[in-house]
């Protein structure tokens, strides 16, 4: 999967996408991250990307021309990529959505800044996605959260885990069950007896029961 990110702050992504599983996924060529600096598509000598809102109001908005030009550039690399805009007004990201997105061939993710963006960008976006009902200073952190949740579902990225387990979580209704590792007793707190029993039927039953609460 090729993931192109349109952002004014590409340097924010490196530390996150170059660490641990997200880096391993890239190293194994299961995913490719490409950063497109919106500034490169800014207007005039000053590479302007923002302007004041029609109708008045505080702050600045991203202008449509640089956004359209950046998306068009990304599409030239990758005409069938799905275009996603990170916005608190979008559909809330769920495990089921991440699962679906992990099956896409390629993604283009737009990160907004300032007080917003010219709404006409919506006309060339396939999906508006939110990570929750709060407002951040930019779409970069939300984009990284989306990338993290999608990339770990690409076959071959996580090793050795039970894919059915992921499957059961992707309906968005089932929670993960609590887990324990050594030591058996820690600061007076003991690992539930059933998990030490070796009785796989009982363990499965206990885990299922835990997921209900
Ligand atoms: N919440 N979920 C979110 C966000 C920042 C102004 C548009 C969110 O996805 N994105 O808060 N984004 C805003 C900042 C421009 C993006």
mmCIF file with all atom_site columns, C-alpha atoms and ligand atoms in Angstrom:
data_model
loop_
_atom_site.group_PDB
_atom_site.id
_atom_site.type_symbol
_atom_site.label_atom_id
_atom_site.label_alt_id
_atom_site.label_comp_id
_atom_site.label_asym_id
_atom_site.label_entity_id
_atom_site.label_seq_id
_atom_site.pdbx_PDB_ins_code
_atom_site.Cartn_x
_atom_site.Cartn_y
_atom_site.Cartn_z
_atom_site.occupancy
_atom_site.B_iso_or_equiv
_atom_site.pdbx_formal_charge
_atom_site.auth_seq_id
_atom_site.auth_comp_id
_atom_site.auth_asym_id
_atom_site.auth_atom_id
_atom_site.pdbx_PDB_model_num
ATOM   1   C CA  . UNK A 1 1   ? 0.000   0.000   0.000   1.00 0.00 ? 1   UNK A CA  1
ATOM   2   C CA  . UNK A 1 2   ? 1.264   3.441   -0.916  1.00 0.00 ? 2   UNK A CA  1
ATOM   3   C CA  . UNK A 1 3   ? 0.219   6.162   1.553   1.00 0.00 ? 3   UNK A CA  1
ATOM   4   C CA  . UNK A 1 4   ? 0.673   9.753   0.405   1.00 0.00 ? 4   UNK A CA  1
ATOM   5   C CA  . UNK A 1 5   ? 0.214   12.415  3.068   1.00 0.00 ? 5   UNK A CA  1
ATOM   6   C CA  . UNK A 1 6   ? -0.501  16.034  2.152   1.00 0.00 ? 6   UNK A CA  1
ATOM   7   C CA  . UNK A 1 7   ? 0.690   18.260  5.013   1.00 0.00 ? 7   UNK A CA  1
ATOM   8   C CA  . UNK A 1 8   ? 2.409   21.525  5.919   1.00 0.00 ? 8   UNK A CA  1
ATOM   9   C CA  . UNK A 1 9   ? 4.460   19.582  8.509   1.00 0.00 ? 9   UNK A CA  1
ATOM   10  C CA  . UNK A 1 10  ? 5.927   16.438  6.933   1.00 0.00 ? 10  UNK A CA  1
ATOM   11  C CA  . UNK A 1 11  ? 8.628   16.293  9.623   1.00 0.00 ? 11  UNK A CA  1
ATOM   12  C CA  . UNK A 1 12  ? 5.973   15.360  12.206  1.00 0.00 ? 12  UNK A CA  1
ATOM   13  C CA  . UNK A 1 13  ? 5.483   11.953  10.570  1.00 0.00 ? 13  UNK A CA  1
ATOM   14  C CA  . UNK A 1 14  ? 9.022   10.584  10.461  1.00 0.00 ? 14  UNK A CA  1
ATOM   15  C CA  . UNK A 1 15  ? 9.435   9.808   14.190  1.00 0.00 ? 15  UNK A CA  1
ATOM   16  C CA  . UNK A 1 16  ? 6.114   7.952   14.289  1.00 0.00 ? 16  UNK A CA  1
ATOM   17  C CA  . UNK A 1 17  ? 6.132   6.133   10.947  1.00 0.00 ? 17  UNK A CA  1
ATOM   18  C CA  . UNK A 1 18  ? 9.827   5.228   11.262  1.00 0.00 ? 18  UNK A CA  1
ATOM   19  C CA  . UNK A 1 19  ? 9.337   3.415   14.584  1.00 0.00 ? 19  UNK A CA  1
ATOM   20  C CA  . UNK A 1 20  ? 8.488   -0.172  15.510  1.00 0.00 ? 20  UNK A CA  1
ATOM   21  C CA  . UNK A 1 21  ? 5.771   -1.957  13.509  1.00 0.00 ? 21  UNK A CA  1
ATOM   22  C CA  . UNK A 1 22  ? 5.086   0.987   11.203  1.00 0.00 ? 22  UNK A CA  1
ATOM   23  C CA  . UNK A 1 23  ? 8.755   1.032   10.245  1.00 0.00 ? 23  UNK A CA  1
ATOM   24  C CA  . UNK A 1 24  ? 8.906   -2.758  9.930   1.00 0.00 ? 24  UNK A CA  1
ATOM   25  C CA  . UNK A 1 25  ? 5.927   -2.644  7.563   1.00 0.00 ? 25  UNK A CA  1
ATOM   26  C CA  . UNK A 1 26  ? 7.851   -0.162  5.413   1.00 0.00 ? 26  UNK A CA  1
ATOM   27  C CA  . UNK A 1 27  ? 11.066  -2.182  5.680   1.00 0.00 ? 27  UNK A CA  1
ATOM   28  C CA  . UNK A 1 28  ? 9.203   -5.290  4.481   1.00 0.00 ? 28  UNK A CA  1
ATOM   29  C CA  . UNK A 1 29  ? 7.835   -3.206  1.555   1.00 0.00 ? 29  UNK A CA  1
ATOM   30  C CA  . UNK A 1 30  ? 4.273   -3.872  2.685   1.00 0.00 ? 30  UNK A CA  1
ATOM   31  C CA  . UNK A 1 31  ? 3.691   -0.133  2.835   1.00 0.00 ? 31  UNK A CA  1
ATOM   32  C CA  . UNK A 1 32  ? 5.317   3.003   1.432   1.00 0.00 ? 32  UNK A CA  1
ATOM   33  C CA  . UNK A 1 33  ? 4.957   6.453   3.033   1.00 0.00 ? 33  UNK A CA  1
ATOM   34  C CA  . UNK A 1 34  ? 5.271   9.553   0.852   1.00 0.00 ? 34  UNK A CA  1
ATOM   35  C CA  . UNK A 1 35  ? 5.013   13.099  2.168   1.00 0.00 ? 35  UNK A CA  1
ATOM   36  C CA  . UNK A 1 36  ? 3.743   15.925  -0.006  1.00 0.00 ? 36  UNK A CA  1
ATOM   37  C CA  . UNK A 1 37  ? 4.467   19.375  1.404   1.00 0.00 ? 37  UNK A CA  1
ATOM   38  C CA  . UNK A 1 38  ? 1.449   21.581  0.788   1.00 0.00 ? 38  UNK A CA  1
ATOM   39  C CA  . UNK A 1 39  ? 3.809   24.590  0.884   1.00 0.00 ? 39  UNK A CA  1
ATOM   40  C CA  . UNK A 1 40  ? 5.294   23.435  -2.453  1.00 0.00 ? 40  UNK A CA  1
ATOM   41  C CA  . UNK A 1 41  ? 1.905   24.174  -4.011  1.00 0.00 ? 41  UNK A CA  1
ATOM   42  C CA  . UNK A 1 42  ? 1.536   27.585  -2.374  1.00 0.00 ? 42  UNK A CA  1
ATOM   43  C CA  . UNK A 1 43  ? 0.727   30.658  -4.486  1.00 0.00 ? 43  UNK A CA  1
ATOM   44  C CA  . UNK A 1 44  ? 3.204   33.333  -5.544  1.00 0.00 ? 44  UNK A CA  1
ATOM   45  C CA  . UNK A 1 45  ? 6.692   34.150  -4.314  1.00 0.00 ? 45  UNK A CA  1
ATOM   46  C CA  . UNK A 1 46  ? 5.629   33.646  -0.700  1.00 0.00 ? 46  UNK A CA  1
ATOM   47  C CA  . UNK A 1 47  ? 4.075   30.250  -1.415  1.00 0.00 ? 47  UNK A CA  1
ATOM   48  C CA  . UNK A 1 48  ? 0.852   31.343  0.264   1.00 0.00 ? 48  UNK A CA  1
ATOM   49  C CA  . UNK A 1 49  ? -1.445  28.513  1.357   1.00 0.00 ? 49  UNK A CA  1
ATOM   50  C CA  . UNK A 1 50  ? -3.921  30.372  3.591   1.00 0.00 ? 50  UNK A CA  1
ATOM   51  C CA  . UNK A 1 51  ? -6.378  33.249  3.443   1.00 0.00 ? 51  UNK A CA  1
ATOM   52  C CA  . UNK A 1 52  ? -9.131  34.897  5.512   1.00 0.00 ? 52  UNK A CA  1
ATOM   53  C CA  . UNK A 1 53  ? -12.656 33.422  5.548   1.00 0.00 ? 53  UNK A CA  1
ATOM   54  C CA  . UNK A 1 54  ? -15.487 34.920  3.483   1.00 0.00 ? 54  UNK A CA  1
ATOM   55  C CA  . UNK A 1 55  ? -18.188 36.203  5.807   1.00 0.00 ? 55  UNK A CA  1
ATOM   56  C CA  . UNK A 1 56  ? -15.642 37.094  8.458   1.00 0.00 ? 56  UNK A CA  1
ATOM   57  C CA  . UNK A 1 57  ? -14.441 35.226  11.506  1.00 0.00 ? 57  UNK A CA  1
ATOM   58  C CA  . UNK A 1 58  ? -11.237 34.438  13.303  1.00 0.00 ? 58  UNK A CA  1
ATOM   59  C CA  . UNK A 1 59  ? -8.166  32.889  11.814  1.00 0.00 ? 59  UNK A CA  1
ATOM   60  C CA  . UNK A 1 60  ? -7.120  31.649  8.436   1.00 0.00 ? 60  UNK A CA  1
ATOM   61  C CA  . UNK A 1 61  ? -8.274  28.897  6.096   1.00 0.00 ? 61  UNK A CA  1
ATOM   62  C CA  . UNK A 1 62  ? -6.314  26.762  3.670   1.00 0.00 ? 62  UNK A CA  1
ATOM   63  C CA  . UNK A 1 63  ? -6.922  28.078  0.162   1.00 0.00 ? 63  UNK A CA  1
ATOM   64  C CA  . UNK A 1 64  ? -8.415  25.729  -2.428  1.00 0.00 ? 64  UNK A CA  1
ATOM   65  C CA  . UNK A 1 65  ? -5.758  26.091  -5.149  1.00 0.00 ? 65  UNK A CA  1
ATOM   66  C CA  . UNK A 1 66  ? -2.797  24.564  -3.244  1.00 0.00 ? 66  UNK A CA  1
ATOM   67  C CA  . UNK A 1 67  ? -5.013  21.777  -1.854  1.00 0.00 ? 67  UNK A CA  1
ATOM   68  C CA  . UNK A 1 68  ? -6.385  20.881  -5.294  1.00 0.00 ? 68  UNK A CA  1
ATOM   69  C CA  . UNK A 1 69  ? -2.907  21.043  -6.867  1.00 0.00 ? 69  UNK A CA  1
ATOM   70  C CA  . UNK A 1 70  ? -1.441  18.769  -4.163  1.00 0.00 ? 70  UNK A CA  1
ATOM   71  C CA  . UNK A 1 71  ? -4.232  16.206  -4.524  1.00 0.00 ? 71  UNK A CA  1
ATOM   72  C CA  . UNK A 1 72  ? -3.884  16.299  -8.322  1.00 0.00 ? 72  UNK A CA  1
ATOM   73  C CA  . UNK A 1 73  ? -0.138  15.747  -7.953  1.00 0.00 ? 73  UNK A CA  1
ATOM   74  C CA  . UNK A 1 74  ? -0.741  12.790  -5.612  1.00 0.00 ? 74  UNK A CA  1
ATOM   75  C CA  . UNK A 1 75  ? -3.317  11.355  -8.027  1.00 0.00 ? 75  UNK A CA  1
ATOM   76  C CA  . UNK A 1 76  ? -0.799  11.546  -10.865 1.00 0.00 ? 76  UNK A CA  1
ATOM   77  C CA  . UNK A 1 77  ? 1.418   9.158   -8.878  1.00 0.00 ? 77  UNK A CA  1
ATOM   78  C CA  . UNK A 1 78  ? -1.530  7.018   -8.064  1.00 0.00 ? 78  UNK A CA  1
ATOM   79  C CA  . UNK A 1 79  ? -4.781  7.592   -9.971  1.00 0.00 ? 79  UNK A CA  1
ATOM   80  C CA  . UNK A 1 80  ? -6.848  4.981   -8.092  1.00 0.00 ? 80  UNK A CA  1
ATOM   81  C CA  . UNK A 1 81  ? -5.847  5.979   -4.562  1.00 0.00 ? 81  UNK A CA  1
ATOM   82  C CA  . UNK A 1 82  ? -8.639  6.720   -2.107  1.00 0.00 ? 82  UNK A CA  1
ATOM   83  C CA  . UNK A 1 83  ? -8.580  10.373  -0.938  1.00 0.00 ? 83  UNK A CA  1
ATOM   84  C CA  . UNK A 1 84  ? -9.220  10.890  2.784   1.00 0.00 ? 84  UNK A CA  1
ATOM   85  C CA  . UNK A 1 85  ? -9.638  14.216  4.596   1.00 0.00 ? 85  UNK A CA  1
ATOM   86  C CA  . UNK A 1 86  ? -9.006  14.270  8.364   1.00 0.00 ? 86  UNK A CA  1
ATOM   87  C CA  . UNK A 1 87  ? -11.666 16.467  9.966   1.00 0.00 ? 87  UNK A CA  1
ATOM   88  C CA  . UNK A 1 88  ? -13.673 16.484  13.212  1.00 0.00 ? 88  UNK A CA  1
ATOM   89  C CA  . UNK A 1 89  ? -16.746 16.757  10.951  1.00 0.00 ? 89  UNK A CA  1
ATOM   90  C CA  . UNK A 1 90  ? -16.033 13.374  9.324   1.00 0.00 ? 90  UNK A CA  1
ATOM   91  C CA  . UNK A 1 91  ? -17.239 9.846   10.046  1.00 0.00 ? 91  UNK A CA  1
ATOM   92  C CA  . UNK A 1 92  ? -15.702 8.609   13.296  1.00 0.00 ? 92  UNK A CA  1
ATOM   93  C CA  . UNK A 1 93  ? -12.912 6.111   12.710  1.00 0.00 ? 93  UNK A CA  1
ATOM   94  C CA  . UNK A 1 94  ? -13.777 2.576   13.837  1.00 0.00 ? 94  UNK A CA  1
ATOM   95  C CA  . UNK A 1 95  ? -11.977 -0.761  13.665  1.00 0.00 ? 95  UNK A CA  1
ATOM   96  C CA  . UNK A 1 96  ? -14.388 -1.805  10.882  1.00 0.00 ? 96  UNK A CA  1
ATOM   97  C CA  . UNK A 1 97  ? -13.401 1.295   8.871   1.00 0.00 ? 97  UNK A CA  1
ATOM   98  C CA  . UNK A 1 98  ? -9.701  0.608   9.416   1.00 0.00 ? 98  UNK A CA  1
ATOM   99  C CA  . UNK A 1 99  ? -10.206 -2.988  8.272   1.00 0.00 ? 99  UNK A CA  1
ATOM   100 C CA  . UNK A 1 100 ? -11.893 -1.767  5.080   1.00 0.00 ? 100 UNK A CA  1
ATOM   101 C CA  . UNK A 1 101 ? -9.174  0.822   4.434   1.00 0.00 ? 101 UNK A CA  1
ATOM   102 C CA  . UNK A 1 102 ? -6.454  -1.831  4.959   1.00 0.00 ? 102 UNK A CA  1
ATOM   103 C CA  . UNK A 1 103 ? -7.813  -3.556  1.843   1.00 0.00 ? 103 UNK A CA  1
ATOM   104 C CA  . UNK A 1 104 ? -7.424  -0.435  -0.331  1.00 0.00 ? 104 UNK A CA  1
ATOM   105 C CA  . UNK A 1 105 ? -4.514  -0.436  -2.728  1.00 0.00 ? 105 UNK A CA  1
ATOM   106 C CA  . UNK A 1 106 ? -3.379  3.106   -1.947  1.00 0.00 ? 106 UNK A CA  1
ATOM   107 C CA  . UNK A 1 107 ? -4.386  6.122   0.150   1.00 0.00 ? 107 UNK A CA  1
ATOM   108 C CA  . UNK A 1 108 ? -3.976  9.894   -0.075  1.00 0.00 ? 108 UNK A CA  1
ATOM   109 C CA  . UNK A 1 109 ? -4.512  11.619  3.286   1.00 0.00 ? 109 UNK A CA  1
ATOM   110 C CA  . UNK A 1 110 ? -5.067  15.384  3.565   1.00 0.00 ? 110 UNK A CA  1
ATOM   111 C CA  . UNK A 1 111 ? -4.122  17.125  6.835   1.00 0.00 ? 111 UNK A CA  1
ATOM   112 C CA  . UNK A 1 112 ? -5.707  20.519  7.470   1.00 0.00 ? 112 UNK A CA  1
ATOM   113 C CA  . UNK A 1 113 ? -4.241  23.342  9.585   1.00 0.00 ? 113 UNK A CA  1
ATOM   114 C CA  . UNK A 1 114 ? -5.199  26.777  10.924  1.00 0.00 ? 114 UNK A CA  1
ATOM   115 C CA  . UNK A 1 115 ? -8.948  27.278  11.500  1.00 0.00 ? 115 UNK A CA  1
ATOM   116 C CA  . UNK A 1 116 ? -9.912  25.037  8.599   1.00 0.00 ? 116 UNK A CA  1
ATOM   117 C CA  . UNK A 1 117 ? -9.909  24.688  4.817   1.00 0.00 ? 117 UNK A CA  1
ATOM   118 C CA  . UNK A 1 118 ? -11.989 25.916  1.904   1.00 0.00 ? 118 UNK A CA  1
ATOM   119 C CA  . UNK A 1 119 ? -14.939 23.504  1.812   1.00 0.00 ? 119 UNK A CA  1
ATOM   120 C CA  . UNK A 1 120 ? -14.626 23.016  -1.965  1.00 0.00 ? 120 UNK A CA  1
ATOM   121 C CA  . UNK A 1 121 ? -11.835 20.518  -1.258  1.00 0.00 ? 121 UNK A CA  1
ATOM   122 C CA  . UNK A 1 122 ? -14.661 18.120  -0.246  1.00 0.00 ? 122 UNK A CA  1
ATOM   123 C CA  . UNK A 1 123 ? -15.541 17.751  -3.952  1.00 0.00 ? 123 UNK A CA  1
ATOM   124 C CA  . UNK A 1 124 ? -12.346 15.779  -4.628  1.00 0.00 ? 124 UNK A CA  1
ATOM   125 C CA  . UNK A 1 125 ? -12.328 13.777  -1.380  1.00 0.00 ? 125 UNK A CA  1
ATOM   126 C CA  . UNK A 1 126 ? -13.682 10.210  -1.183  1.00 0.00 ? 126 UNK A CA  1
ATOM   127 C CA  . UNK A 1 127 ? -14.051 10.074  2.569   1.00 0.00 ? 127 UNK A CA  1
ATOM   128 C CA  . UNK A 1 128 ? -14.002 12.523  5.505   1.00 0.00 ? 128 UNK A CA  1
ATOM   129 C CA  . UNK A 1 129 ? -12.726 10.812  8.636   1.00 0.00 ? 129 UNK A CA  1
ATOM   130 C CA  . UNK A 1 130 ? -12.651 11.973  12.272  1.00 0.00 ? 130 UNK A CA  1
ATOM   131 C CA  . UNK A 1 131 ? -10.759 10.372  15.147  1.00 0.00 ? 131 UNK A CA  1
ATOM   132 C CA  . UNK A 1 132 ? -13.198 11.820  17.674  1.00 0.00 ? 132 UNK A CA  1
ATOM   133 C CA  . UNK A 1 133 ? -15.223 14.833  18.676  1.00 0.00 ? 133 UNK A CA  1
ATOM   134 C CA  . UNK A 1 134 ? -12.552 17.299  19.715  1.00 0.00 ? 134 UNK A CA  1
ATOM   135 C CA  . UNK A 1 135 ? -10.561 19.809  17.713  1.00 0.00 ? 135 UNK A CA  1
ATOM   136 C CA  . UNK A 1 136 ? -6.791  19.568  17.308  1.00 0.00 ? 136 UNK A CA  1
ATOM   137 C CA  . UNK A 1 137 ? -4.395  22.105  15.809  1.00 0.00 ? 137 UNK A CA  1
ATOM   138 C CA  . UNK A 1 138 ? -3.976  20.025  12.668  1.00 0.00 ? 138 UNK A CA  1
ATOM   139 C CA  . UNK A 1 139 ? -4.890  16.813  10.868  1.00 0.00 ? 139 UNK A CA  1
ATOM   140 C CA  . UNK A 1 140 ? -1.399  15.306  11.294  1.00 0.00 ? 140 UNK A CA  1
ATOM   141 C CA  . UNK A 1 141 ? -1.966  13.441  14.584  1.00 0.00 ? 141 UNK A CA  1
ATOM   142 C CA  . UNK A 1 142 ? -5.334  12.104  13.344  1.00 0.00 ? 142 UNK A CA  1
ATOM   143 C CA  . UNK A 1 143 ? -3.640  10.970  10.093  1.00 0.00 ? 143 UNK A CA  1
ATOM   144 C CA  . UNK A 1 144 ? -0.980  9.097   12.081  1.00 0.00 ? 144 UNK A CA  1
ATOM   145 C CA  . UNK A 1 145 ? -3.666  7.389   14.160  1.00 0.00 ? 145 UNK A CA  1
ATOM   146 C CA  . UNK A 1 146 ? -5.494  6.323   11.011  1.00 0.00 ? 146 UNK A CA  1
ATOM   147 C CA  . UNK A 1 147 ? -2.240  5.085   9.420   1.00 0.00 ? 147 UNK A CA  1
ATOM   148 C CA  . UNK A 1 148 ? -1.307  3.127   12.579  1.00 0.00 ? 148 UNK A CA  1
ATOM   149 C CA  . UNK A 1 149 ? -4.685  1.408   12.812  1.00 0.00 ? 149 UNK A CA  1
ATOM   150 C CA  . UNK A 1 150 ? -4.749  0.589   9.069   1.00 0.00 ? 150 UNK A CA  1
ATOM   151 C CA  . UNK A 1 151 ? -1.141  -0.544  8.571   1.00 0.00 ? 151 UNK A CA  1
ATOM   152 C CA  . UNK A 1 152 ? -1.206  -3.076  11.435  1.00 0.00 ? 152 UNK A CA  1
ATOM   153 C CA  . UNK A 1 153 ? -4.078  -4.831  9.618   1.00 0.00 ? 153 UNK A CA  1
ATOM   154 C CA  . UNK A 1 154 ? -2.178  -5.273  6.348   1.00 0.00 ? 154 UNK A CA  1
ATOM   155 C CA  . UNK A 1 155 ? -1.406  -9.010  6.055   1.00 0.00 ? 155 UNK A CA  1
ATOM   156 C CA  . UNK A 1 156 ? 2.194   -9.719  7.057   1.00 0.00 ? 156 UNK A CA  1
ATOM   157 C CA  . UNK A 1 157 ? 2.693   -6.614  9.210   1.00 0.00 ? 157 UNK A CA  1
ATOM   158 C CA  . UNK A 1 158 ? 1.979   -8.260  12.563  1.00 0.00 ? 158 UNK A CA  1
ATOM   159 C CA  . UNK A 1 159 ? 3.549   -11.674 12.949  1.00 0.00 ? 159 UNK A CA  1
ATOM   160 C CA  . UNK A 1 160 ? 2.197   -14.768 14.634  1.00 0.00 ? 160 UNK A CA  1
ATOM   161 C CA  . UNK A 1 161 ? -1.023  -13.365 15.980  1.00 0.00 ? 161 UNK A CA  1
ATOM   162 C CA  . UNK A 1 162 ? -4.425  -14.910 15.593  1.00 0.00 ? 162 UNK A CA  1
ATOM   163 C CA  . UNK A 1 163 ? -6.118  -13.035 12.771  1.00 0.00 ? 163 UNK A CA  1
ATOM   164 C CA  . UNK A 1 164 ? -9.543  -14.262 13.908  1.00 0.00 ? 164 UNK A CA  1
ATOM   165 C CA  . UNK A 1 165 ? -8.969  -12.292 17.081  1.00 0.00 ? 165 UNK A CA  1
ATOM   166 C CA  . UNK A 1 166 ? -8.569  -9.103  15.067  1.00 0.00 ? 166 UNK A CA  1
ATOM   167 C CA  . UNK A 1 167 ? -11.637 -10.135 13.056  1.00 0.00 ? 167 UNK A CA  1
ATOM   168 C CA  . UNK A 1 168 ? -13.830 -10.389 16.141  1.00 0.00 ? 168 UNK A CA  1
ATOM   169 C CA  . UNK A 1 169 ? -12.740 -6.921  17.248  1.00 0.00 ? 169 UNK A CA  1
ATOM   170 C CA  . UNK A 1 170 ? -13.459 -5.394  13.841  1.00 0.00 ? 170 UNK A CA  1
ATOM   171 C CA  . UNK A 1 171 ? -17.213 -5.520  14.269  1.00 0.00 ? 171 UNK A CA  1
ATOM   172 C CA  . UNK A 1 172 ? -16.685 -2.669  16.703  1.00 0.00 ? 172 UNK A CA  1
ATOM   173 C CA  . UNK A 1 173 ? -18.825 -4.371  19.334  1.00 0.00 ? 173 UNK A CA  1
ATOM   174 C CA  . UNK A 1 174 ? -16.396 -6.815  20.910  1.00 0.00 ? 174 UNK A CA  1
ATOM   175 C CA  . UNK A 1 175 ? -13.815 -5.514  23.321  1.00 0.00 ? 175 UNK A CA  1
ATOM   176 C CA  . UNK A 1 176 ? -10.424 -7.015  23.962  1.00 0.00 ? 176 UNK A CA  1
ATOM   177 C CA  . UNK A 1 177 ? -10.184 -9.288  26.994  1.00 0.00 ? 177 UNK A CA  1
ATOM   178 C CA  . UNK A 1 178 ? -7.716  -8.545  29.820  1.00 0.00 ? 178 UNK A CA  1
ATOM   179 C CA  . UNK A 1 179 ? -4.346  -10.248 29.558  1.00 0.00 ? 179 UNK A CA  1
ATOM   180 C CA  . UNK A 1 180 ? -1.519  -11.099 31.958  1.00 0.00 ? 180 UNK A CA  1
ATOM   181 C CA  . UNK A 1 181 ? 2.127   -12.076 31.734  1.00 0.00 ? 181 UNK A CA  1
ATOM   182 C CA  . UNK A 1 182 ? 4.765   -13.104 34.323  1.00 0.00 ? 182 UNK A CA  1
ATOM   183 C CA  . UNK A 1 183 ? 5.071   -12.846 37.274  1.00 0.00 ? 183 UNK A CA  1
ATOM   184 C CA  . UNK A 1 184 ? 2.106   -14.829 38.563  1.00 0.00 ? 184 UNK A CA  1
ATOM   185 C CA  . UNK A 1 185 ? 1.936   -12.643 41.676  1.00 0.00 ? 185 UNK A CA  1
ATOM   186 C CA  . UNK A 1 186 ? 2.854   -8.947  41.587  1.00 0.00 ? 186 UNK A CA  1
ATOM   187 C CA  . UNK A 1 187 ? 2.391   -6.443  44.444  1.00 0.00 ? 187 UNK A CA  1
ATOM   188 C CA  . UNK A 1 188 ? -0.156  -8.824  45.937  1.00 0.00 ? 188 UNK A CA  1
ATOM   189 C CA  . UNK A 1 189 ? -2.184  -9.046  42.711  1.00 0.00 ? 189 UNK A CA  1
ATOM   190 C CA  . UNK A 1 190 ? -2.633  -12.536 41.284  1.00 0.00 ? 190 UNK A CA  1
ATOM   191 C CA  . UNK A 1 191 ? -3.220  -13.655 37.717  1.00 0.00 ? 191 UNK A CA  1
ATOM   192 C CA  . UNK A 1 192 ? -6.748  -15.148 37.379  1.00 0.00 ? 192 UNK A CA  1
ATOM   193 C CA  . UNK A 1 193 ? -6.526  -18.867 38.239  1.00 0.00 ? 193 UNK A CA  1
ATOM   194 C CA  . UNK A 1 194 ? -8.267  -20.021 35.061  1.00 0.00 ? 194 UNK A CA  1
ATOM   195 C CA  . UNK A 1 195 ? -5.432  -18.644 32.890  1.00 0.00 ? 195 UNK A CA  1
ATOM   196 C CA  . UNK A 1 196 ? -2.933  -20.894 34.706  1.00 0.00 ? 196 UNK A CA  1
ATOM   197 C CA  . UNK A 1 197 ? -5.180  -23.956 34.430  1.00 0.00 ? 197 UNK A CA  1
ATOM   198 C CA  . UNK A 1 198 ? -4.124  -25.060 30.943  1.00 0.00 ? 198 UNK A CA  1
ATOM   199 C CA  . UNK A 1 199 ? -7.808  -25.733 30.242  1.00 0.00 ? 199 UNK A CA  1
ATOM   200 C CA  . UNK A 1 200 ? -8.240  -24.065 26.859  1.00 0.00 ? 200 UNK A CA  1
ATOM   201 C CA  . UNK A 1 201 ? -12.006 -24.468 26.818  1.00 0.00 ? 201 UNK A CA  1
ATOM   202 C CA  . UNK A 1 202 ? -12.374 -22.753 30.189  1.00 0.00 ? 202 UNK A CA  1
ATOM   203 C CA  . UNK A 1 203 ? -9.894  -20.030 29.173  1.00 0.00 ? 203 UNK A CA  1
ATOM   204 C CA  . UNK A 1 204 ? -11.856 -19.294 25.991  1.00 0.00 ? 204 UNK A CA  1
ATOM   205 C CA  . UNK A 1 205 ? -15.096 -19.151 28.002  1.00 0.00 ? 205 UNK A CA  1
ATOM   206 C CA  . UNK A 1 206 ? -13.548 -16.778 30.582  1.00 0.00 ? 206 UNK A CA  1
ATOM   207 C CA  . UNK A 1 207 ? -12.191 -14.490 27.866  1.00 0.00 ? 207 UNK A CA  1
ATOM   208 C CA  . UNK A 1 208 ? -15.517 -14.380 26.047  1.00 0.00 ? 208 UNK A CA  1
ATOM   209 C CA  . UNK A 1 209 ? -17.283 -13.556 29.302  1.00 0.00 ? 209 UNK A CA  1
ATOM   210 C CA  . UNK A 1 210 ? -14.789 -10.737 30.043  1.00 0.00 ? 210 UNK A CA  1
ATOM   211 C CA  . UNK A 1 211 ? -15.518 -9.135  26.658  1.00 0.00 ? 211 UNK A CA  1
ATOM   212 C CA  . UNK A 1 212 ? -19.176 -8.621  27.556  1.00 0.00 ? 212 UNK A CA  1
ATOM   213 C CA  . UNK A 1 213 ? -18.511 -6.148  30.354  1.00 0.00 ? 213 UNK A CA  1
HETATM 214 N N1  . LIG B 2 .   ? -10.639 15.367  15.592  1.00 0.00 ? 1   LIG B N1  1
HETATM 215 N N2  . LIG B 2 .   ? -10.365 14.062  13.666  1.00 0.00 ? 1   LIG B N2  1
HETATM 216 C C1  . LIG B 2 .   ? -9.436  16.024  13.537  1.00 0.00 ? 1   LIG B C1  1
HETATM 217 C C2  . LIG B 2 .   ? -8.981  17.376  13.862  1.00 0.00 ? 1   LIG B C2  1
HETATM 218 C C3  . LIG B 2 .   ? -7.790  19.361  13.101  1.00 0.00 ? 1   LIG B C3  1
HETATM 219 C C4  . LIG B 2 .   ? -8.378  22.716  11.440  1.00 0.00 ? 1   LIG B C4  1
HETATM 220 C C5  . LIG B 2 .   ? -8.899  20.937  9.810   1.00 0.00 ? 1   LIG B C5  1
HETATM 221 C C6  . LIG B 2 .   ? -10.177 15.171  14.361  1.00 0.00 ? 1   LIG B C6  1
HETATM 222 O O1  . LIG B 2 .   ? -9.780  14.200  12.483  1.00 0.00 ? 1   LIG B O1  1
HETATM 223 N N3  . LIG B 2 .   ? -9.221  15.382  12.391  1.00 0.00 ? 1   LIG B N3  1
HETATM 224 O O2  . LIG B 2 .   ? -9.215  17.868  14.948  1.00 0.00 ? 1   LIG B O2  1
HETATM 225 N N4  . LIG B 2 .   ? -8.305  18.030  12.900  1.00 0.00 ? 1   LIG B N4  1
HETATM 226 C C7  . LIG B 2 .   ? -8.456  20.363  12.182  1.00 0.00 ? 1   LIG B C7  1
HETATM 227 C C8  . LIG B 2 .   ? -7.818  21.694  12.397  1.00 0.00 ? 1   LIG B C8  1
HETATM 228 C C9  . LIG B 2 .   ? -8.256  22.273  10.046  1.00 0.00 ? 1   LIG B C9  1
HETATM 229 C C10 . LIG B 2 .   ? -8.325  19.912  10.743  1.00 0.00 ? 1   LIG B C10 1
#
